[in-house]
N, CA and C of each residue as an Amber inpcrd file, in Angstrom:
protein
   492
  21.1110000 120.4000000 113.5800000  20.4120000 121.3500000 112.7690000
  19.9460000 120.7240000 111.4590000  20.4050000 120.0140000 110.7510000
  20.4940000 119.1990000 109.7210000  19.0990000 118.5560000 110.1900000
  18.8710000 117.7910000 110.8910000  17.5560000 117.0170000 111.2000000
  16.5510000 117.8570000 111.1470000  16.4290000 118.8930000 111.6260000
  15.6130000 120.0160000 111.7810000  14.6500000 120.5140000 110.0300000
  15.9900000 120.1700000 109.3320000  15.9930000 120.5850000 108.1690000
  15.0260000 119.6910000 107.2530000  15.3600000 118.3200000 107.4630000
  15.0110000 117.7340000 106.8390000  13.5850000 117.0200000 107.3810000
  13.3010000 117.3830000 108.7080000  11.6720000 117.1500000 109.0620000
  10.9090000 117.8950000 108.3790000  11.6470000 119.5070000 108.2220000
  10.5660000 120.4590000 107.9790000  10.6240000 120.3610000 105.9490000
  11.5700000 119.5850000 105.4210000  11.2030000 119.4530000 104.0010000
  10.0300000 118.0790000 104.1280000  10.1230000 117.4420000 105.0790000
   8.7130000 116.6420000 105.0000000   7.6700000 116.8260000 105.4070000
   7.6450000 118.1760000 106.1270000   6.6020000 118.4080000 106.6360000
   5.6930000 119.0080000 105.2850000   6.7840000 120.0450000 104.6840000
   6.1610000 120.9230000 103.7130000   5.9140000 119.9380000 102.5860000
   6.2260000 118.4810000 102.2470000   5.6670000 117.5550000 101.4440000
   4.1410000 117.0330000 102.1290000   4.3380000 116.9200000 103.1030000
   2.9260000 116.7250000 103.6500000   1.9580000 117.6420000 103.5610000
   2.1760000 118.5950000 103.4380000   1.2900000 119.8390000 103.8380000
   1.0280000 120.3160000 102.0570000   2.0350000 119.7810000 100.9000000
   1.2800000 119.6470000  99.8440000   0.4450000 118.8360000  98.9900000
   0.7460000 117.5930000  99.2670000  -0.2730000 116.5090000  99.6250000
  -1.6410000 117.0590000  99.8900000  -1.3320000 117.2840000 101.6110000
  -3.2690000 117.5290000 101.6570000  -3.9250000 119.0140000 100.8950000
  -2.9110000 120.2780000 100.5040000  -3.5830000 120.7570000  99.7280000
  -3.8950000 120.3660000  98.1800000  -3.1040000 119.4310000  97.5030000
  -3.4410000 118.7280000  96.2150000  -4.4530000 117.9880000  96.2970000
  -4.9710000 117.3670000  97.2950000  -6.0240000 117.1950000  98.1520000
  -7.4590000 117.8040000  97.4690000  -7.3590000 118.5730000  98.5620000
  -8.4470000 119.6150000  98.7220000  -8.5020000 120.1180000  96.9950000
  -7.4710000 120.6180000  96.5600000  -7.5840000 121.5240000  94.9620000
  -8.4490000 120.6400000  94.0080000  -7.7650000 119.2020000  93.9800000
  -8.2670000 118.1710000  92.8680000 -10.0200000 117.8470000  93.6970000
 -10.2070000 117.5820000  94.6340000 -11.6570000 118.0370000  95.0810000
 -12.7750000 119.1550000  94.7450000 -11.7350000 120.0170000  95.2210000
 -12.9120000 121.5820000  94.3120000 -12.4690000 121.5810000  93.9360000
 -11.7800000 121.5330000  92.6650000 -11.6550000 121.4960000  91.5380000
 -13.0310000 120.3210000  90.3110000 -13.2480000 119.2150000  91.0700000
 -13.6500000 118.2630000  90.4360000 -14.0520000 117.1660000  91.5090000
 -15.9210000 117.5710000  91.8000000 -16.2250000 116.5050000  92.9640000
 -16.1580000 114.7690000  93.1810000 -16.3270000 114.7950000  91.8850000
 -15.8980000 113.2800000  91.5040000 -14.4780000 112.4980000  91.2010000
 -13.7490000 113.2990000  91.2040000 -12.1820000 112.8930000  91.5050000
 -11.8910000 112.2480000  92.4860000 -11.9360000 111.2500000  93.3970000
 -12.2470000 110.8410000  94.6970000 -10.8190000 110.1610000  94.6290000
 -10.7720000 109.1660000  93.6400000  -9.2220000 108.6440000  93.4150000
  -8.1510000 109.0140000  93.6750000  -8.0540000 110.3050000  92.4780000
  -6.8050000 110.8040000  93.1670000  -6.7300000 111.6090000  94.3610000
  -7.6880000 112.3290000  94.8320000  -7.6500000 112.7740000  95.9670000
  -7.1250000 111.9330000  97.1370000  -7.6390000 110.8780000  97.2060000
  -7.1460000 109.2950000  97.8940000  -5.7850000 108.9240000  97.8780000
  -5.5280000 109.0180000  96.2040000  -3.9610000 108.4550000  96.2760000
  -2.9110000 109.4890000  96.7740000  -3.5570000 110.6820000  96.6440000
  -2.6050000 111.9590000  97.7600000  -2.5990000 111.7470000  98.8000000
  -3.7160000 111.6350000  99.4430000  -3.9120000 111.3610000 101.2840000
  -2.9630000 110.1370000 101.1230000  -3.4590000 109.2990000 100.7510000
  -2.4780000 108.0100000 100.8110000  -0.9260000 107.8080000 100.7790000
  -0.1720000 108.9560000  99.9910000   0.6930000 109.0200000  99.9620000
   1.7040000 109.3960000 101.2520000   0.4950000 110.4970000 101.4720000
   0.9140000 111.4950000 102.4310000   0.8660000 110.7430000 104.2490000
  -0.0810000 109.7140000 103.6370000  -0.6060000 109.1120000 105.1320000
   1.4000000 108.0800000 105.4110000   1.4880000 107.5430000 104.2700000
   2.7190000 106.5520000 104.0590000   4.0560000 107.5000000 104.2470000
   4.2020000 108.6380000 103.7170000   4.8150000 109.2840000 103.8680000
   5.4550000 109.8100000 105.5080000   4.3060000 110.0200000 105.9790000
   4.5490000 110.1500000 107.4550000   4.2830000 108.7930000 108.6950000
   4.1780000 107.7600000 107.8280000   4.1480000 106.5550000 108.7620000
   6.2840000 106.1120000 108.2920000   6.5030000 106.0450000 107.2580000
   7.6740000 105.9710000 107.2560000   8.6140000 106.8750000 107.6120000
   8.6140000 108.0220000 108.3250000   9.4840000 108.9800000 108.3420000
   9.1450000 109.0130000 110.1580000   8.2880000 108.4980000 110.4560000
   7.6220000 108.5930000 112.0830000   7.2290000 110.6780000 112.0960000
   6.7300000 110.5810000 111.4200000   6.3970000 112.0270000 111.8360000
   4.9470000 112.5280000 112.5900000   4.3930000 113.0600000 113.1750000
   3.3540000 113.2780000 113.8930000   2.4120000 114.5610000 113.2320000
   1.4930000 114.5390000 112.9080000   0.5790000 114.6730000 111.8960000
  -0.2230000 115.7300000 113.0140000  -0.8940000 116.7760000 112.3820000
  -1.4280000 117.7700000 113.2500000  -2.5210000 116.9040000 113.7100000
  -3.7690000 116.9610000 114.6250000  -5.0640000 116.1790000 114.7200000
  -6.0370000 116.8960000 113.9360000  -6.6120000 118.2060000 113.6660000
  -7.2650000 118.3940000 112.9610000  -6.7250000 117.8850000 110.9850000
  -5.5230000 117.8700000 110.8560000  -5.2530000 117.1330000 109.1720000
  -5.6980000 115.2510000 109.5590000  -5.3370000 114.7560000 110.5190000
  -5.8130000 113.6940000 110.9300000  -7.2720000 113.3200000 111.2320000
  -8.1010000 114.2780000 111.3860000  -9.6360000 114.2530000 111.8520000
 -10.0690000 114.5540000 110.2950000  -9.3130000 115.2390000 109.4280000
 -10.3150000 115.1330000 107.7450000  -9.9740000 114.0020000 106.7800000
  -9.3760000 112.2610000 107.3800000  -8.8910000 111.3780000 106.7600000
  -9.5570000 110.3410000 107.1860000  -9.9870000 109.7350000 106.0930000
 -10.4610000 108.3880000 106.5920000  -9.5070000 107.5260000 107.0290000
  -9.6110000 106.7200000 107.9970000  -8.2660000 105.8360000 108.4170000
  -8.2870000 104.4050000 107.3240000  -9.8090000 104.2360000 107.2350000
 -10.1020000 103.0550000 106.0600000  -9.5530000 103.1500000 104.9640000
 -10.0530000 104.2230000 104.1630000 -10.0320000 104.4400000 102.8810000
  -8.7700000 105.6170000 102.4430000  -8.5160000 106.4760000 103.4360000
  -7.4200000 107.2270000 103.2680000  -8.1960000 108.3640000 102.2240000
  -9.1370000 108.4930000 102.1340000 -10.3270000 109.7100000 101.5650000
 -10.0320000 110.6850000 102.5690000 -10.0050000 112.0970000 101.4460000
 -10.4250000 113.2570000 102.4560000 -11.9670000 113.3440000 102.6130000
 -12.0760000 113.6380000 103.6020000 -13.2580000 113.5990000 104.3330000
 -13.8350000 115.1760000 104.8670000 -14.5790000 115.7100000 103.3740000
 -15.0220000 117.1830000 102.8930000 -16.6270000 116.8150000 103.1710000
 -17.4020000 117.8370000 104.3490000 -18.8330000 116.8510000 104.6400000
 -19.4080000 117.4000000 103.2500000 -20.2430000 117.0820000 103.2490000
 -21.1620000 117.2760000 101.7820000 -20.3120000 116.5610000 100.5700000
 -19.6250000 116.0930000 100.7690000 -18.4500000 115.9840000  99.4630000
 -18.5070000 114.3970000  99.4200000 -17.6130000 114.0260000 100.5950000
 -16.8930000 112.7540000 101.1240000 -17.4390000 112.1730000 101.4240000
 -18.3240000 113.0810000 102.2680000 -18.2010000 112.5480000 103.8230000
 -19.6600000 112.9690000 104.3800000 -20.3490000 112.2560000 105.5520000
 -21.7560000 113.2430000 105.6570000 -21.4980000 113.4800000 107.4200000
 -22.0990000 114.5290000 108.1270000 -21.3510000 114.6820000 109.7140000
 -23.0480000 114.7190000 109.9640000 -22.6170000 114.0770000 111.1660000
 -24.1960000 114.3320000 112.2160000 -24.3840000 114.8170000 113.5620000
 -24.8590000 115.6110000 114.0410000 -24.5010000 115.5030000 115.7160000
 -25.3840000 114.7550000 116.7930000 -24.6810000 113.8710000 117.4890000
 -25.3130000 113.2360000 118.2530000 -25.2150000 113.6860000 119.7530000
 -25.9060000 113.0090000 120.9110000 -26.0020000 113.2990000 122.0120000
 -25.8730000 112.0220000 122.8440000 -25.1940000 111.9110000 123.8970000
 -25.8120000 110.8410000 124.6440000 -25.6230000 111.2520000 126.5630000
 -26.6070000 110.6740000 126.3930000 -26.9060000 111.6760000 128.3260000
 -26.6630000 112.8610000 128.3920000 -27.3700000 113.3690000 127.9490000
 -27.8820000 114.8600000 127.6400000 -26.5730000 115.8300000 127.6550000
 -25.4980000 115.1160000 127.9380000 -24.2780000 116.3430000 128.5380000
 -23.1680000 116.2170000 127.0430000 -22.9230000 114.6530000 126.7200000
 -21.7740000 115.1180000 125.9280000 -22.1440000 114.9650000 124.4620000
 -21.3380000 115.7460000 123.8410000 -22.3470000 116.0460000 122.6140000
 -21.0680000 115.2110000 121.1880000 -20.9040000 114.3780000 120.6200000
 -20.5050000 114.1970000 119.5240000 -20.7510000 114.6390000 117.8340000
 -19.9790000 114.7360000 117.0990000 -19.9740000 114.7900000 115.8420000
 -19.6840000 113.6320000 114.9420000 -20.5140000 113.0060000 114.6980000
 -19.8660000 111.6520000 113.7060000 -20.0820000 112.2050000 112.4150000
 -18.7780000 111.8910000 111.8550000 -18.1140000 111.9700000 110.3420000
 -18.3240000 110.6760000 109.6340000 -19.1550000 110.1620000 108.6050000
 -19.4170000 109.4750000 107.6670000 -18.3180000 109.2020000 106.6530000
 -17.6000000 108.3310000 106.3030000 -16.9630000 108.4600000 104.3460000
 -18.2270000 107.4930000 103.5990000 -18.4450000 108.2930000 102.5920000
 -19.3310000 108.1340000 101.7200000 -18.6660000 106.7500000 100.6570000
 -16.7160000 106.3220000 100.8870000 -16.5260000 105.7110000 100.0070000
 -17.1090000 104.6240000 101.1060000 -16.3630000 104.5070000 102.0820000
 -16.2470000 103.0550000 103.0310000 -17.1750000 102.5880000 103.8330000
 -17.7560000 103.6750000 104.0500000 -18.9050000 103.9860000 105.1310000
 -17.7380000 103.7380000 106.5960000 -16.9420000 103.8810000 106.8180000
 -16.1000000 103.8370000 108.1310000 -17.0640000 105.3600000 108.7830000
 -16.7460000 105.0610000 110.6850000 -16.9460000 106.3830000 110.6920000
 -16.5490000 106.6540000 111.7280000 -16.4390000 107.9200000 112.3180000
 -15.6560000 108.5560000 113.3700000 -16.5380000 109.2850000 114.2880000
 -16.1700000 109.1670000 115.7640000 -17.3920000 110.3440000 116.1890000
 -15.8610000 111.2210000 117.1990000 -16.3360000 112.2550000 117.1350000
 -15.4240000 113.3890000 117.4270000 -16.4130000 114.1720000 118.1520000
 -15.3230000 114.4790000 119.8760000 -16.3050000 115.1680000 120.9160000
 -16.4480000 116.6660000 120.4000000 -17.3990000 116.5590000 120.9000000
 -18.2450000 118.0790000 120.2480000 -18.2940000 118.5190000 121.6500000
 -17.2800000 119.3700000 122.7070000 -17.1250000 119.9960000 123.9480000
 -16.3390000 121.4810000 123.5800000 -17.3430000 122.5510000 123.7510000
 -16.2850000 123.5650000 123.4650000 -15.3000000 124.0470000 124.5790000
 -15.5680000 123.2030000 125.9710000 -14.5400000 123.7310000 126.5700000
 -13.0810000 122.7330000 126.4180000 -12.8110000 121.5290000 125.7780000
 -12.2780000 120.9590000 125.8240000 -10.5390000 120.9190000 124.6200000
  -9.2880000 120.8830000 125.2350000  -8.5360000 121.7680000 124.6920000
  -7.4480000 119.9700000 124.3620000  -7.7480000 120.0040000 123.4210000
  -6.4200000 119.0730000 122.8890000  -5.1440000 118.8570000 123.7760000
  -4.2230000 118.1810000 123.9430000  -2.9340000 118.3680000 124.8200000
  -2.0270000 118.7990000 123.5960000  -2.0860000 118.6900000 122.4560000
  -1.2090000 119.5160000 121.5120000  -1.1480000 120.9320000 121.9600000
  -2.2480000 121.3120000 121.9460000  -2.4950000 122.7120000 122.0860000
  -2.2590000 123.4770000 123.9890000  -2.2140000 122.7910000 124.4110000
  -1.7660000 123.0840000 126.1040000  -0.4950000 123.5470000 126.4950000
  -0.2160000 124.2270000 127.1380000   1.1780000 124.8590000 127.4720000
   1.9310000 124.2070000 128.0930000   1.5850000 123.0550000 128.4480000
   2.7870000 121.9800000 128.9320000   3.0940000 121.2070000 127.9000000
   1.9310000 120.7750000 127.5900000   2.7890000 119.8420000 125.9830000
   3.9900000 120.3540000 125.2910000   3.7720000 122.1430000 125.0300000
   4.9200000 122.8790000 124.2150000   6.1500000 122.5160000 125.4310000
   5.9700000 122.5080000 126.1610000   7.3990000 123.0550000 127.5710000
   8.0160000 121.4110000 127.2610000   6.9630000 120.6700000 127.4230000
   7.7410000 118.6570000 127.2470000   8.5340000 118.6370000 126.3820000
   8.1950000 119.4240000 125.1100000   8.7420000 118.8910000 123.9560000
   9.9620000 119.5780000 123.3250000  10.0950000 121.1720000 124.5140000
  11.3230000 121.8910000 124.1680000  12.6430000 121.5030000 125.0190000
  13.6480000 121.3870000 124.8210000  14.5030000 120.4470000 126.1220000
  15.8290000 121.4150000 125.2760000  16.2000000 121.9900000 126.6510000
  17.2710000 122.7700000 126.9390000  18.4820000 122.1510000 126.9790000
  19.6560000 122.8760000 126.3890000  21.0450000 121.9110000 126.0290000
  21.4440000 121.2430000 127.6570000  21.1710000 122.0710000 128.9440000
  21.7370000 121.7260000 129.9510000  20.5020000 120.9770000 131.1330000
  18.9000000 120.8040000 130.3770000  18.2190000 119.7670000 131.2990000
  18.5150000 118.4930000 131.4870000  18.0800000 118.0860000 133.0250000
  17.8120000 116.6630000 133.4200000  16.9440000 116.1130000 132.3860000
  17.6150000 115.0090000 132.1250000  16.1210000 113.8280000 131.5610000
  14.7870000 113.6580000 132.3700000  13.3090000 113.5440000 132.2800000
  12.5580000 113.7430000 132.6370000  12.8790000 112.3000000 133.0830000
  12.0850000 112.6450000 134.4400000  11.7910000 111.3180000 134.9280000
  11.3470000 109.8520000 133.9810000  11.4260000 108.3370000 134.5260000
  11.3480000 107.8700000 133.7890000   9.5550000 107.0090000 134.4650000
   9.0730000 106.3820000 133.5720000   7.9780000 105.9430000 134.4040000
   7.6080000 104.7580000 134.1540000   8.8980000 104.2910000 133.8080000
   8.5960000 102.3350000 133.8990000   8.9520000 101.8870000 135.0250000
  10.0000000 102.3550000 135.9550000  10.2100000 101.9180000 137.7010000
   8.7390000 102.1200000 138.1700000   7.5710000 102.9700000 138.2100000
   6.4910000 103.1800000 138.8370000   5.5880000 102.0990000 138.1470000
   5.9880000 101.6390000 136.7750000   4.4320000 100.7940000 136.2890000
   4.7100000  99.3010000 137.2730000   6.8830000  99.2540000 137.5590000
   6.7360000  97.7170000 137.9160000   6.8570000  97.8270000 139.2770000
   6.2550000  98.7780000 139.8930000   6.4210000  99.0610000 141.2730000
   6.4790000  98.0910000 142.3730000   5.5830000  97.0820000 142.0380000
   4.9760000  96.0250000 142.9080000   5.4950000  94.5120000 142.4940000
   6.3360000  94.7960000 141.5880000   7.1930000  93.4820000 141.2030000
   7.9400000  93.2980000 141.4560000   8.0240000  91.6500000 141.9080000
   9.9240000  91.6590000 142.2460000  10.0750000  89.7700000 141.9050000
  11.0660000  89.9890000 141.2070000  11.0840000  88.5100000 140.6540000
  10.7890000  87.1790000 141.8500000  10.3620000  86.2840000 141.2110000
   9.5680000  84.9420000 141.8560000  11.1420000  84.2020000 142.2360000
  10.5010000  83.1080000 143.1890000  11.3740000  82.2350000 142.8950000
  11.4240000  80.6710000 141.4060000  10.3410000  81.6880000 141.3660000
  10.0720000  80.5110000 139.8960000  10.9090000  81.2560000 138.2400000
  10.8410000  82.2560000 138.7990000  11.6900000  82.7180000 138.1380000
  13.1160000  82.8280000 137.4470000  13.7990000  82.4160000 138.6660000
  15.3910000  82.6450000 138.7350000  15.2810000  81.4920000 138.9500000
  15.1360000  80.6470000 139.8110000  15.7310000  79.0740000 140.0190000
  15.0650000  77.7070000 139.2290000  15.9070000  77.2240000 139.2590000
  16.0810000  75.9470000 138.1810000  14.6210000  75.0120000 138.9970000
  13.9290000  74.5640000 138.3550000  12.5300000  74.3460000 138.6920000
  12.2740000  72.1110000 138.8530000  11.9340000  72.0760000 139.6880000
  12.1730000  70.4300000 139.8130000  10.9540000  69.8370000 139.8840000
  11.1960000  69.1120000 139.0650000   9.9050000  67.7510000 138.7660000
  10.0330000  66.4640000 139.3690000   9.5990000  65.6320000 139.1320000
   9.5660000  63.8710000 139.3770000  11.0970000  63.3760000 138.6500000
  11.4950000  63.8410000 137.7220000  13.3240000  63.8110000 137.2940000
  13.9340000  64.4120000 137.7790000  13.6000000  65.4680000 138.8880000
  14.9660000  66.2930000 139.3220000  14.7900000  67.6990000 138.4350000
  15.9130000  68.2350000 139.1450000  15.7420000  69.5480000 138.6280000
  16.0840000  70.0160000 137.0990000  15.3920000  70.8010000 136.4120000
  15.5350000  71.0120000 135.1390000  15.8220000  72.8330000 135.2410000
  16.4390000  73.0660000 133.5440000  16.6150000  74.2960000 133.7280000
  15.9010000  75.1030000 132.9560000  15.6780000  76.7800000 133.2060000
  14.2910000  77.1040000 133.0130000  15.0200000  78.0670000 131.6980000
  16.2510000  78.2860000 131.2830000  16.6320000  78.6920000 130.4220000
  17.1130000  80.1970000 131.0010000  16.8140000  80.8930000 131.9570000
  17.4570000  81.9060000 132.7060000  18.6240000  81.7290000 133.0570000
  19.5510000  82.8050000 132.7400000  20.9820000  82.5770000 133.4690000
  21.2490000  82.9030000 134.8630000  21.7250000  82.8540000 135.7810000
  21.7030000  83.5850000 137.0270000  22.6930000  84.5830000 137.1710000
């Protein structure tokens, strides 16, 4: 319970961050700095704590510059097209010029937001561990004989530093 506790006091540090953010912005369009050194904080903040960051607070950050990325402000957005079907949004930063293009599909639903993602991530005092899925990636492997045995040259056999 204790852990619980102390994610959600970092969460609510994060979550004042990006509104000190936003305030020192409208508040003052040319403040870009400190607006920056908040995101920035906030970006460090949750890289040291391993915490996982919503995607839309992640989609208004420059990854370059660590700028919030307010269009008209920051930032400039465009919509593009390519083969007539999928439609993008590219996000500009006005400091770095970095830029982002973000699918523009309204039927298309994040896996945050999906009802299995929630079910993965809730785990009952008395469930099985979910399967594991590194036996399936090495499915088709099975050690060599170059592997395990001591390997011989024009001197005889040498050792390959494997123990048996």
């Amino acid at each position: 319970m204790a852990q619980n506790l102390k994610d959600k006091e970092a969460y609510q540090r994060l979550n004042y961050l990006y509104q000190a953010a936003h305030c020192v912005l409208s508040e003052n369009p040319e403040n870009v700095e400190l607006a920056r050194f908040y995101c920035f904080t906030q970006k460090t903040i949750a890289r040291r704590l391993v915490l996982r960051q919503d995607p839309s607070v992640k989609r208004t950050l420059c990854k370059k510059c660590c700028s919030l990325l307010i269009p008209g402000v920051t930032a400039t957005t465009r919509q593009r097209r390519k083969k007539r079907k999928t439609r993008f949004t590219v996000v500009r930063c006005l400091s770095c010029g970095q830029s982002k293009a973000l699918l523009n599909n309204p039927d298309y639903c994040l896996w945050a937001d999906r009802p299995e993602a929630q079910l993965a991530q809730q785990k009952q005092p008395g469930d099985k561990p979910l399967n594991n899925t590194a036996p399936q990636l090495l499915r088709g492997w099975s050690p060599g004989p170059s592997s395990i045995q001591p390997q011989g040259g024009p001197d005889g056999p040498r050792e390959t530093g494997l123990q048996q």
